[in-house]
PDB file of C-alpha atoms in Angstrom:
ATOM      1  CA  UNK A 912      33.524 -25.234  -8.569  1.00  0.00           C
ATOM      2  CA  UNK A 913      34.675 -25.292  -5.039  1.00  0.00           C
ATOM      3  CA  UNK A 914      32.088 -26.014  -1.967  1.00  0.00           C
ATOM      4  CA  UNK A 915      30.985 -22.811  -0.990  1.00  0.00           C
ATOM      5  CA  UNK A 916      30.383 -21.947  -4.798  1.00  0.00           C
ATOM      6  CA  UNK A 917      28.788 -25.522  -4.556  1.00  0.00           C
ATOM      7  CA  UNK A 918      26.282 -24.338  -1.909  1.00  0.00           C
ATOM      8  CA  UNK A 919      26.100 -20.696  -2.934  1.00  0.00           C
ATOM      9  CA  UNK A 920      23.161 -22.629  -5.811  1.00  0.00           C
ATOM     10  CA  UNK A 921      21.458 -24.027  -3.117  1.00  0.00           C
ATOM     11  CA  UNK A 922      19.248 -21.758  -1.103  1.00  0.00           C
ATOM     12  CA  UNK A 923      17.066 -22.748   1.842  1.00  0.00           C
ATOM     13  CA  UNK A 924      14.109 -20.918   3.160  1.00  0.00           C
ATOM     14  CA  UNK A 925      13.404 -20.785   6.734  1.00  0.00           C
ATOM     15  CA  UNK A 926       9.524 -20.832   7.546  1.00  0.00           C
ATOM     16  CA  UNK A 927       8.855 -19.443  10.899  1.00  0.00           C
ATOM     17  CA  UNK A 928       5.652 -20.803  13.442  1.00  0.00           C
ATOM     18  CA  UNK A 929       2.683 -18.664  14.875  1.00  0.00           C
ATOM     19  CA  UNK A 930       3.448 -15.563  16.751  1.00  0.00           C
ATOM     20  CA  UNK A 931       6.498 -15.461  15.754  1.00  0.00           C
ATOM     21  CA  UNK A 932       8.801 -13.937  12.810  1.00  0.00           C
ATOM     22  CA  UNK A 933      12.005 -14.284  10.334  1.00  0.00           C
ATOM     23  CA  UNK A 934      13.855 -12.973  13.352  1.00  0.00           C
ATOM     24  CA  UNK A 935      14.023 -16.452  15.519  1.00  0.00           C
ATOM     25  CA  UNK A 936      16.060 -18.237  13.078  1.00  0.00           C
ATOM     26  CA  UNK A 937      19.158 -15.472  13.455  1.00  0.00           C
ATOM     27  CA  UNK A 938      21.384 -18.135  14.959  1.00  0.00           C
ATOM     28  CA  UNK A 939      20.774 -20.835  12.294  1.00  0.00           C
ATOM     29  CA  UNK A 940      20.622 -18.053   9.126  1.00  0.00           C
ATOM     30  CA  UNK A 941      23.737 -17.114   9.898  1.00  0.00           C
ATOM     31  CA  UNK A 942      26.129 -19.961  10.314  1.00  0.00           C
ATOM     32  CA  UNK A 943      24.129 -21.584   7.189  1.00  0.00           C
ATOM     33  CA  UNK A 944      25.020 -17.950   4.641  1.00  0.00           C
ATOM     34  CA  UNK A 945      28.466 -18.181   6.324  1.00  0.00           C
ATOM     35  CA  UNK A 946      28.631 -21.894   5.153  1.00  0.00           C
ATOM     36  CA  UNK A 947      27.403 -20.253   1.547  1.00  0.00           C
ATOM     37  CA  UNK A 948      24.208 -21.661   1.282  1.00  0.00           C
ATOM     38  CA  UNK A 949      21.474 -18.646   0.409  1.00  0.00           C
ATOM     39  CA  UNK A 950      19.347 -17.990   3.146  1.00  0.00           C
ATOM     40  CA  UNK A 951      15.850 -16.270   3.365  1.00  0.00           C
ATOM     41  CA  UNK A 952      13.810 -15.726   6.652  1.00  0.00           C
ATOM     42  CA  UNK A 953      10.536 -14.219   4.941  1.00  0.00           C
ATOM     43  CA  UNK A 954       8.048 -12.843   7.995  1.00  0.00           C
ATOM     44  CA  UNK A 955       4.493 -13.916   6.586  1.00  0.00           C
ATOM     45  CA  UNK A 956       1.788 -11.316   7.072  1.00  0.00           C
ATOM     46  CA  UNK A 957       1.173  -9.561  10.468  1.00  0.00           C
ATOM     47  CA  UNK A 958       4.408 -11.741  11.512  1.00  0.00           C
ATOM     48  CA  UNK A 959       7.763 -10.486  12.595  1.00  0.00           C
ATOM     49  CA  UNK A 960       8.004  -6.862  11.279  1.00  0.00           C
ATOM     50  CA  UNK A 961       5.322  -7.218   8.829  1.00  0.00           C
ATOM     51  CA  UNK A 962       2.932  -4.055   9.336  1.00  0.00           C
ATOM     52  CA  UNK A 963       0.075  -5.411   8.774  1.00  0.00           C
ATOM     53  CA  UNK A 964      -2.353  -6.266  12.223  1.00  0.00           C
ATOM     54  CA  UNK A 965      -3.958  -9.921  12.232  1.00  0.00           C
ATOM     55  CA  UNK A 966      -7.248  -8.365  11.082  1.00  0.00           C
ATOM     56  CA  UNK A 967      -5.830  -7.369   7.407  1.00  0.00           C
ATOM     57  CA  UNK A 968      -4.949 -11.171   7.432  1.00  0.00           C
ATOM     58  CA  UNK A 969      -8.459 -12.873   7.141  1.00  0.00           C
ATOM     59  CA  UNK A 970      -7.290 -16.057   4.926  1.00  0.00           C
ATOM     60  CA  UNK A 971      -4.574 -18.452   5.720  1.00  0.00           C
ATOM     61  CA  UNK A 972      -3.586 -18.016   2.099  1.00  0.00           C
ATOM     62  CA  UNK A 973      -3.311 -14.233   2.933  1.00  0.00           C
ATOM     63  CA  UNK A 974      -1.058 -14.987   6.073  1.00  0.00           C
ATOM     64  CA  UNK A 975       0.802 -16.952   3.508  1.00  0.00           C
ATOM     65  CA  UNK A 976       1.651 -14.774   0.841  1.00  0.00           C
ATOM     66  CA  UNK A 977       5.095 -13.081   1.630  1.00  0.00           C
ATOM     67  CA  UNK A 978       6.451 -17.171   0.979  1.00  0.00           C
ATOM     68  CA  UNK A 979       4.346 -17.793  -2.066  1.00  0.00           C
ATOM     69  CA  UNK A 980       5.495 -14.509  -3.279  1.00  0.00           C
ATOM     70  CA  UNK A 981       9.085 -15.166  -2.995  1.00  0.00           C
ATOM     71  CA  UNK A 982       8.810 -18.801  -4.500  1.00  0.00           C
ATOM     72  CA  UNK A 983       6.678 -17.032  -7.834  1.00  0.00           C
ATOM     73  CA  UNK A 984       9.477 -14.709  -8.090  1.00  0.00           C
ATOM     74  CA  UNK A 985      12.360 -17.756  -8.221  1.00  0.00           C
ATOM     75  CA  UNK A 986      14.420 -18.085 -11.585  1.00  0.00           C
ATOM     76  CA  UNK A 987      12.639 -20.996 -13.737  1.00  0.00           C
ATOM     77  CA  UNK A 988      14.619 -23.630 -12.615  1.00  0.00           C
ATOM     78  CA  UNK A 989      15.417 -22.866  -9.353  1.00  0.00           C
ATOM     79  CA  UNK A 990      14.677 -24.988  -6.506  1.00  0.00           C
ATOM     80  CA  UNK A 991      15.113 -24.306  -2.928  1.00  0.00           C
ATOM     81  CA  UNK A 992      14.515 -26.312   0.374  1.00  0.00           C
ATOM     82  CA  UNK A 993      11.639 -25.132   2.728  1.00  0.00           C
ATOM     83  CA  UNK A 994      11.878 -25.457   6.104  1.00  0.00           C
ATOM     84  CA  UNK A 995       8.865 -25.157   8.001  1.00  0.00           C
ATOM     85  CA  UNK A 996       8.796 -24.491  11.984  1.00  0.00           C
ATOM     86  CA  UNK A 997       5.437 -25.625  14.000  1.00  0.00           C
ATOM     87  CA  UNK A 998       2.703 -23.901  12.636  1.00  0.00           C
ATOM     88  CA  UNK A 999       4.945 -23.079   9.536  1.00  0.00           C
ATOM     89  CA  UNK A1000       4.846 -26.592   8.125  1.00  0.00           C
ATOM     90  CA  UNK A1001       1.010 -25.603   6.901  1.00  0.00           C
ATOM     91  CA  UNK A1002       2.654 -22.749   5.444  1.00  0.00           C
ATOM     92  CA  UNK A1003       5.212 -25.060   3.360  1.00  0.00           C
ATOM     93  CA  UNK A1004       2.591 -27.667   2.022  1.00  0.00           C
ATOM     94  CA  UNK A1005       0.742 -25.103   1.089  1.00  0.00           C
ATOM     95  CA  UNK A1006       3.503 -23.588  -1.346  1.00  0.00           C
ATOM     96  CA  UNK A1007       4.281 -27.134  -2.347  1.00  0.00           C
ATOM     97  CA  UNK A1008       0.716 -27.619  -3.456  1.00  0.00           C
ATOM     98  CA  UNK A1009       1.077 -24.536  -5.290  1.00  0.00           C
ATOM     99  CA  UNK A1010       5.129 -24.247  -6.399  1.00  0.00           C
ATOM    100  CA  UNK A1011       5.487 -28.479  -6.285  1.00  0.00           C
ATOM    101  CA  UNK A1012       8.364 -27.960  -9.256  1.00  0.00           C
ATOM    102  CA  UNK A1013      10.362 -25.383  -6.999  1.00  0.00           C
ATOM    103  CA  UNK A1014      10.958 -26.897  -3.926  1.00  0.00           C
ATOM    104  CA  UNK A1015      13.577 -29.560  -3.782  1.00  0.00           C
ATOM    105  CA  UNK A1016      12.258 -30.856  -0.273  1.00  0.00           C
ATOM    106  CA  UNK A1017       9.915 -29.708   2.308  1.00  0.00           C
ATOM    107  CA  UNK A1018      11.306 -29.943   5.524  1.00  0.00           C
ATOM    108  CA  UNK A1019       9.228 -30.184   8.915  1.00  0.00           C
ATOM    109  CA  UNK A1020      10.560 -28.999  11.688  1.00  0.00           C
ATOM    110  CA  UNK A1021       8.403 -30.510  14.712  1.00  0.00           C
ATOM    111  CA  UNK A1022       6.169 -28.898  12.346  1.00  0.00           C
ATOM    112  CA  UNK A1023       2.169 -29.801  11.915  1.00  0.00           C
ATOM    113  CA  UNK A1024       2.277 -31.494   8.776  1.00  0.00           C
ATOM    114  CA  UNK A1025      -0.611 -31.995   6.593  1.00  0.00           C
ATOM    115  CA  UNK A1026      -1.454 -35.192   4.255  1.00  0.00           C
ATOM    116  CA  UNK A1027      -2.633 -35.439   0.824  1.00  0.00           C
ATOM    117  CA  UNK A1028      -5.848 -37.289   1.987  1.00  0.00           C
ATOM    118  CA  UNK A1029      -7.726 -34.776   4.761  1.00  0.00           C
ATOM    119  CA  UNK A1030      -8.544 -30.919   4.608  1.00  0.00           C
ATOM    120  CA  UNK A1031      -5.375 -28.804   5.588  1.00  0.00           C
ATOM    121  CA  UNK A1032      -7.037 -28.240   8.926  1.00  0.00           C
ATOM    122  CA  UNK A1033      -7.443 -31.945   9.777  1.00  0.00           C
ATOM    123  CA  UNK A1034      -3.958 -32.113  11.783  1.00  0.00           C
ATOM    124  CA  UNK A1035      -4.473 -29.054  13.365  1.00  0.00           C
ATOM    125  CA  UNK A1036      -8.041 -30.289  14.478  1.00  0.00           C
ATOM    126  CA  UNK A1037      -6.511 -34.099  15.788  1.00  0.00           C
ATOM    127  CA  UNK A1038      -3.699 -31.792  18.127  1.00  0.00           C
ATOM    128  CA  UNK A1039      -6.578 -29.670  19.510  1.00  0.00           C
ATOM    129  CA  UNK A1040      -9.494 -32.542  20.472  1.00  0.00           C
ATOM    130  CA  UNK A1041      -6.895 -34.789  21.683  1.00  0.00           C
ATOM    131  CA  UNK A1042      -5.839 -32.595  24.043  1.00  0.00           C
ATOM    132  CA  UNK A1043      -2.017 -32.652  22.991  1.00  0.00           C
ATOM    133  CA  UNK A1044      -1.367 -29.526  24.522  1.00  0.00           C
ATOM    134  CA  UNK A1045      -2.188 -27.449  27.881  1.00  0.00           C
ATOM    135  CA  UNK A1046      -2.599 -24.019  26.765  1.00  0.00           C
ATOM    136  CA  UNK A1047      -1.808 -22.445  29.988  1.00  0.00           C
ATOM    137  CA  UNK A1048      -1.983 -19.028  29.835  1.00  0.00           C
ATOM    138  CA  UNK A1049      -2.441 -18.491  25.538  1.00  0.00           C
ATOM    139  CA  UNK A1050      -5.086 -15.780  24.688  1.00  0.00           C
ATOM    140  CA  UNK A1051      -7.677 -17.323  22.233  1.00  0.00           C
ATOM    141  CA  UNK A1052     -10.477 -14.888  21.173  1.00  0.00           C
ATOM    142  CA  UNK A1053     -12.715 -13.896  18.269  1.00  0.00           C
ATOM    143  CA  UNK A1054     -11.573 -10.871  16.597  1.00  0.00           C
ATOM    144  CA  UNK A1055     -14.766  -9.835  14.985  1.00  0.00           C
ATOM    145  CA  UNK A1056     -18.722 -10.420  16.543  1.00  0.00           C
ATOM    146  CA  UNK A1057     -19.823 -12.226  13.225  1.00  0.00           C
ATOM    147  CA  UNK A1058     -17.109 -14.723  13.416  1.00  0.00           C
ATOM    148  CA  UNK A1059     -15.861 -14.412   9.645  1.00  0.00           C
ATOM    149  CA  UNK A1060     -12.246 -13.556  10.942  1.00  0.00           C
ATOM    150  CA  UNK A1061     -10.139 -16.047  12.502  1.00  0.00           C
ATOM    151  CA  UNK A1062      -9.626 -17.119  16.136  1.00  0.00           C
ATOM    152  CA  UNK A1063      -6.718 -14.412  17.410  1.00  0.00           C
ATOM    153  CA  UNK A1064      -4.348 -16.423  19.567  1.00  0.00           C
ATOM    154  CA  UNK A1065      -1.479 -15.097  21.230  1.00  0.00           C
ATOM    155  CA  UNK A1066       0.979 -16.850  24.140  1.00  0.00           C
ATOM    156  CA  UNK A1067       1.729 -16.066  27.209  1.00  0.00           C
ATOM    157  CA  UNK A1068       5.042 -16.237  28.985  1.00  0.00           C
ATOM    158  CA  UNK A1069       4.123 -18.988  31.235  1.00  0.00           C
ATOM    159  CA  UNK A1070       3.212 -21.308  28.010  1.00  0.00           C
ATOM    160  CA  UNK A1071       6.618 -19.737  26.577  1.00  0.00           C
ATOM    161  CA  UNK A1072       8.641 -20.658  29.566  1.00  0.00           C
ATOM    162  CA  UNK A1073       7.022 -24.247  30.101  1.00  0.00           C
ATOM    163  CA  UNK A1074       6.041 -25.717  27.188  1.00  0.00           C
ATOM    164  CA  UNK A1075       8.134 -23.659  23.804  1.00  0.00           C
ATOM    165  CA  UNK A1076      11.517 -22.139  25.375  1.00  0.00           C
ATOM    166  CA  UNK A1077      11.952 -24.524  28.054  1.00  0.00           C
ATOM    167  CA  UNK A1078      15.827 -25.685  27.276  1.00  0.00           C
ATOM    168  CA  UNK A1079      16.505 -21.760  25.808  1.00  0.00           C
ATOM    169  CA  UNK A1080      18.432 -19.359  28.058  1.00  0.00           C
ATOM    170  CA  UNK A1081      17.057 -16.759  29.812  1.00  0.00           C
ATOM    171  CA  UNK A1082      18.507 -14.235  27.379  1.00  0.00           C
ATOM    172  CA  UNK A1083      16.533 -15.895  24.396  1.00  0.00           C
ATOM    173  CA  UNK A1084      12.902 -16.049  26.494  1.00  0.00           C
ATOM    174  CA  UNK A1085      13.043 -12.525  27.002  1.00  0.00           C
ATOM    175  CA  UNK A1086      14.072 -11.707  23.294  1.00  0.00           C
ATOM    176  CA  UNK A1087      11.019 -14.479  22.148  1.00  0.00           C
ATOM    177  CA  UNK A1088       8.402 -13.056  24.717  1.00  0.00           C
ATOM    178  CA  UNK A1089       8.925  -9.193  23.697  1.00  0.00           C
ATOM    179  CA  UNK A1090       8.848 -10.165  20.118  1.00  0.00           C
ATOM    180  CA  UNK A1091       5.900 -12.181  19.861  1.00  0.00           C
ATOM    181  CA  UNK A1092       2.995 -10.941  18.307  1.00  0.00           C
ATOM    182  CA  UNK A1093      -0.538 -11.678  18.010  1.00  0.00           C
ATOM    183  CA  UNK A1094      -1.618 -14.685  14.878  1.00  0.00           C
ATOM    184  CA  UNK A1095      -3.752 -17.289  14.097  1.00  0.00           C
ATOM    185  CA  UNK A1096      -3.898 -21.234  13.771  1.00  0.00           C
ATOM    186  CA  UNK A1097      -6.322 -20.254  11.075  1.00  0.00           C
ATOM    187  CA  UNK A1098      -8.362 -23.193  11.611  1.00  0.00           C
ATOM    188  CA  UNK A1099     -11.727 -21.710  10.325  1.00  0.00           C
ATOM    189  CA  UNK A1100     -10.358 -21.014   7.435  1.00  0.00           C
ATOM    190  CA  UNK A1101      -8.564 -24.318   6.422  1.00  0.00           C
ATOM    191  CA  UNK A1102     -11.316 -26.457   7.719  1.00  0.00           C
ATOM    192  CA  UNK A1103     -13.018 -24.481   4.585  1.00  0.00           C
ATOM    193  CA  UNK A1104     -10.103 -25.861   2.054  1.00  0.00           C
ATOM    194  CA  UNK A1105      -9.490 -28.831  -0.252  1.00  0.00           C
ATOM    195  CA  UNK A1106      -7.247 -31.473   0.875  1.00  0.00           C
ATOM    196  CA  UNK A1107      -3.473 -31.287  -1.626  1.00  0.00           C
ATOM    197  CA  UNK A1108      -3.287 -32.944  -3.622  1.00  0.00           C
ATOM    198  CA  UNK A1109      -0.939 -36.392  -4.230  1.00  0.00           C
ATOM    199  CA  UNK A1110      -0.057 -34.938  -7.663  1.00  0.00           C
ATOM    200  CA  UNK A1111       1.523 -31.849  -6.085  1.00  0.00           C
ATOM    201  CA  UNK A1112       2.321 -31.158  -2.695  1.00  0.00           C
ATOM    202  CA  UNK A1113       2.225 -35.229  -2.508  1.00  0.00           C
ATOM    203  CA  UNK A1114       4.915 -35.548  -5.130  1.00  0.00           C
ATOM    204  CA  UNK A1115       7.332 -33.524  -3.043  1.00  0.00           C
ATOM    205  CA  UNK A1116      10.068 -34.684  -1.272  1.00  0.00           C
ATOM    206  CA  UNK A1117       9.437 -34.338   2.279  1.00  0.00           C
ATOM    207  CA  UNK A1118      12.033 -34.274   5.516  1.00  0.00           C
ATOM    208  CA  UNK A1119      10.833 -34.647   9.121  1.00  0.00           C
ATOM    209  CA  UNK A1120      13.118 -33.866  11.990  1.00  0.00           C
ATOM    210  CA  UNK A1121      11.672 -34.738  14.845  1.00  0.00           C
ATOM    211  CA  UNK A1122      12.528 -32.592  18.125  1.00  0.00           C
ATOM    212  CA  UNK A1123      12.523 -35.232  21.507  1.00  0.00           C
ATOM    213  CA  UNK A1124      11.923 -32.860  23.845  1.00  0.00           C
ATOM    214  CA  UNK A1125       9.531 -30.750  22.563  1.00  0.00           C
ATOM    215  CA  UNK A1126       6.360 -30.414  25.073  1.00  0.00           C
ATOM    216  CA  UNK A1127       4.631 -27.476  22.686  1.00  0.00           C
ATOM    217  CA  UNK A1128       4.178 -30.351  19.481  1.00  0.00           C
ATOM    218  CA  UNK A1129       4.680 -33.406  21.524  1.00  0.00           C
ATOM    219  CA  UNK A1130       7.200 -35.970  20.183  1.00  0.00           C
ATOM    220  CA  UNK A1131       4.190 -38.734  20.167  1.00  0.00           C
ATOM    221  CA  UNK A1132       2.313 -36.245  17.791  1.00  0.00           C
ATOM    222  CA  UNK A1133       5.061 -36.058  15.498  1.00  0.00           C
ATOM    223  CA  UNK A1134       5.388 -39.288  15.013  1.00  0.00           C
ATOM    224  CA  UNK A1135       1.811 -39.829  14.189  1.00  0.00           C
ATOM    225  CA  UNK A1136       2.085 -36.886  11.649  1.00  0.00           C
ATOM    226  CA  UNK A1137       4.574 -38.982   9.844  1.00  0.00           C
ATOM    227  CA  UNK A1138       2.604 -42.320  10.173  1.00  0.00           C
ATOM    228  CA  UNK A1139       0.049 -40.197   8.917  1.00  0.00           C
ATOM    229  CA  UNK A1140       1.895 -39.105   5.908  1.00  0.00           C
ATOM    230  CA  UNK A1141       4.892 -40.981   5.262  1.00  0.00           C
ATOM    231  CA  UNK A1142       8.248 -39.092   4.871  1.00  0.00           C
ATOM    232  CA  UNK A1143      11.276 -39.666   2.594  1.00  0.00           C
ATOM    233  CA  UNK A1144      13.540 -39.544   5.545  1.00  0.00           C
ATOM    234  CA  UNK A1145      13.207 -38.609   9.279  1.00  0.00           C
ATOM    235  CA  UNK A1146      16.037 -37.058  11.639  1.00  0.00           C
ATOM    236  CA  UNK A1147      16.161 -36.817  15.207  1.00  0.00           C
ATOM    237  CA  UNK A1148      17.363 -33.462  17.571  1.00  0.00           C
ATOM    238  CA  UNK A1149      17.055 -33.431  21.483  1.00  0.00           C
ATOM    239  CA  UNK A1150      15.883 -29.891  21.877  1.00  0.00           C
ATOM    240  CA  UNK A1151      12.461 -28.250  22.721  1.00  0.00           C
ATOM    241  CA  UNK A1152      10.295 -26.520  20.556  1.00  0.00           C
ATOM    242  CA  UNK A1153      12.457 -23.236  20.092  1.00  0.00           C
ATOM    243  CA  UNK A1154      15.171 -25.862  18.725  1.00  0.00           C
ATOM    244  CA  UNK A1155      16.776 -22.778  16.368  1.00  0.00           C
ATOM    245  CA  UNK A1156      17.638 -21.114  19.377  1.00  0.00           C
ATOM    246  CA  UNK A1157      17.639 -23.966  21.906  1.00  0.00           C
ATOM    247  CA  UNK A1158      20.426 -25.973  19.700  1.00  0.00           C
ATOM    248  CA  UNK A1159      21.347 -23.781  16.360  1.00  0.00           C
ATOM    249  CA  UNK A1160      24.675 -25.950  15.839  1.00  0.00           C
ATOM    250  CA  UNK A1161      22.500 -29.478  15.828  1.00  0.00           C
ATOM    251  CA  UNK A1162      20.213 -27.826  13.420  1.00  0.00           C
ATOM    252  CA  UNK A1163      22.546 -26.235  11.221  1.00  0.00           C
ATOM    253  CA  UNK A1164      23.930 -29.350  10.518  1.00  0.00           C
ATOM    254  CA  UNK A1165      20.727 -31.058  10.048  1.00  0.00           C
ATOM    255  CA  UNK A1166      20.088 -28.967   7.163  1.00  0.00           C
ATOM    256  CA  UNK A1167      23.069 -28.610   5.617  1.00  0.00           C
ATOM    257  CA  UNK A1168      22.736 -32.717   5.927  1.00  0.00           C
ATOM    258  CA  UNK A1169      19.228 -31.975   4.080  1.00  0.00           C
ATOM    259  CA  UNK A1170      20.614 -29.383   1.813  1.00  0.00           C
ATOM    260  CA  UNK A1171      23.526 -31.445   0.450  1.00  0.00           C
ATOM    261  CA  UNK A1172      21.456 -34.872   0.206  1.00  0.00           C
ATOM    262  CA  UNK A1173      18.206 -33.550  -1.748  1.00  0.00           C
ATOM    263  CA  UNK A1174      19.228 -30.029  -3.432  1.00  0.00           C
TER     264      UNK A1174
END
């Protein structure tokens, strides 16, 4: 079997972050299917193209589903990587804790990271009342009187510019900020959750590459996630937040690194 037949078996799935979709990993999908490694770029609900508004989306496990769909549907016996971007890394321990058998490794990319100790939420709640980040100019409101819907959040181009795209050309801000769309941290929700478990998501093998210039998930944060919740390995990129646009060839080769080592 030569190498790209090699890789063709090994399939990686690209998690994207709040507000924003499958679409902001075209520059690393590509170069990884042209390498012949099987790509997918799933948009979770009310993300990317997905028609659905925020409202439909009242559960994190809701906003989840398009990933835990595509893992149920996998071959038995087939194992892929999962990448998970910002936000997205709640995404991937979540399918862990459910699919813990089909995911080779769970990679987090400057991604908030749970443990198998704390509710889901507890990382998210640790960036917010420490003050991590300066939200600038992000729109956070209730979406329904009663409060049983999440907190709607959306960014604005000055938190885009400063603090997410900040080593991204021009060209790639204005594709992110007319793209974006309105989504959730979901924090209600998870605080409402069990903790995973050690059993499953804990049993996974887990990646985190750690982005030195991000000022959206700060690199200090990261590496208290990891203290937090030790890692099999972590790897190092200087890029900001937006590192699949900011520097696709540094990532690319970070996961094919990933791919080839743990697949």
């Amino acid at each position: 079997m030569g190498a790209p037949a090699a890789k063709a078996c090994k399939r990686i799935v690209l998690v994207h972050g709040a507000c924003l979709g499958g679409w902001s990993w075209f520059k690393v999908a590509t170069p990884l299917r042209a390498a012949g490694y099987r790509v997918d770029t799933p948009d979770l609900a009310a993300s990317g193209v997905d028609p659905r508004p925020l409202r439909d989306v009242p559960t994190f496990r809701d906003y989840t589903a398009p990933l835990l769909d595509l893992l149920a549907a996998l071959p038995p016996g087939e194992r892929v990587v999962l990448v998970g971007h910002s936000l997205g890394g709640v995404n991937v321990a979540l399918a862990a804790e459910m699919f813990p058998d089909k995911v080779a490794a769970a990679v987090f990319l400057c991604a908030f990271m749970p443990d198998a100790v704390a509710r889901p939420s507890h990382v998210l709640e640790k960036f917010v009342e420490g003050n991590w980040l300066d939200w600038m100019d992000t729109e956070m409101k209730p979406q329904d009187a009663e409060g049983k819907l999440p907190t709607s959040m959306l960014f604005g181009p000055r938190i885009a510019r400063e603090r997410f795209f900040q080593m991204c050309s021009p060209e790639d801000l204005t594709l992110g900020g007319s793209l974006l769309r309105v989504s959730s941290m979901f924090v209600e929700d998870l605080q409402r959750q069990q903790p995973y478990t050690q059993e499953r998501y804990g049993s996974v093998r887990k990646v985190y590459v750690v982005c030195k210039e991000d000022y959206a998930i700060v690199e200090e944060f990261q590496r208290w996630m990891v203290e937090n919740n030790p890692v099999d390995e972590v790897k190092e990129i200087v890029a900001d937040h937006m590192v699949m646009l900011s520097r696709p060839d540094d990532l690319v080769r970070c996961l094919e690194d990933i791919a080839e080592k743990y697949a």
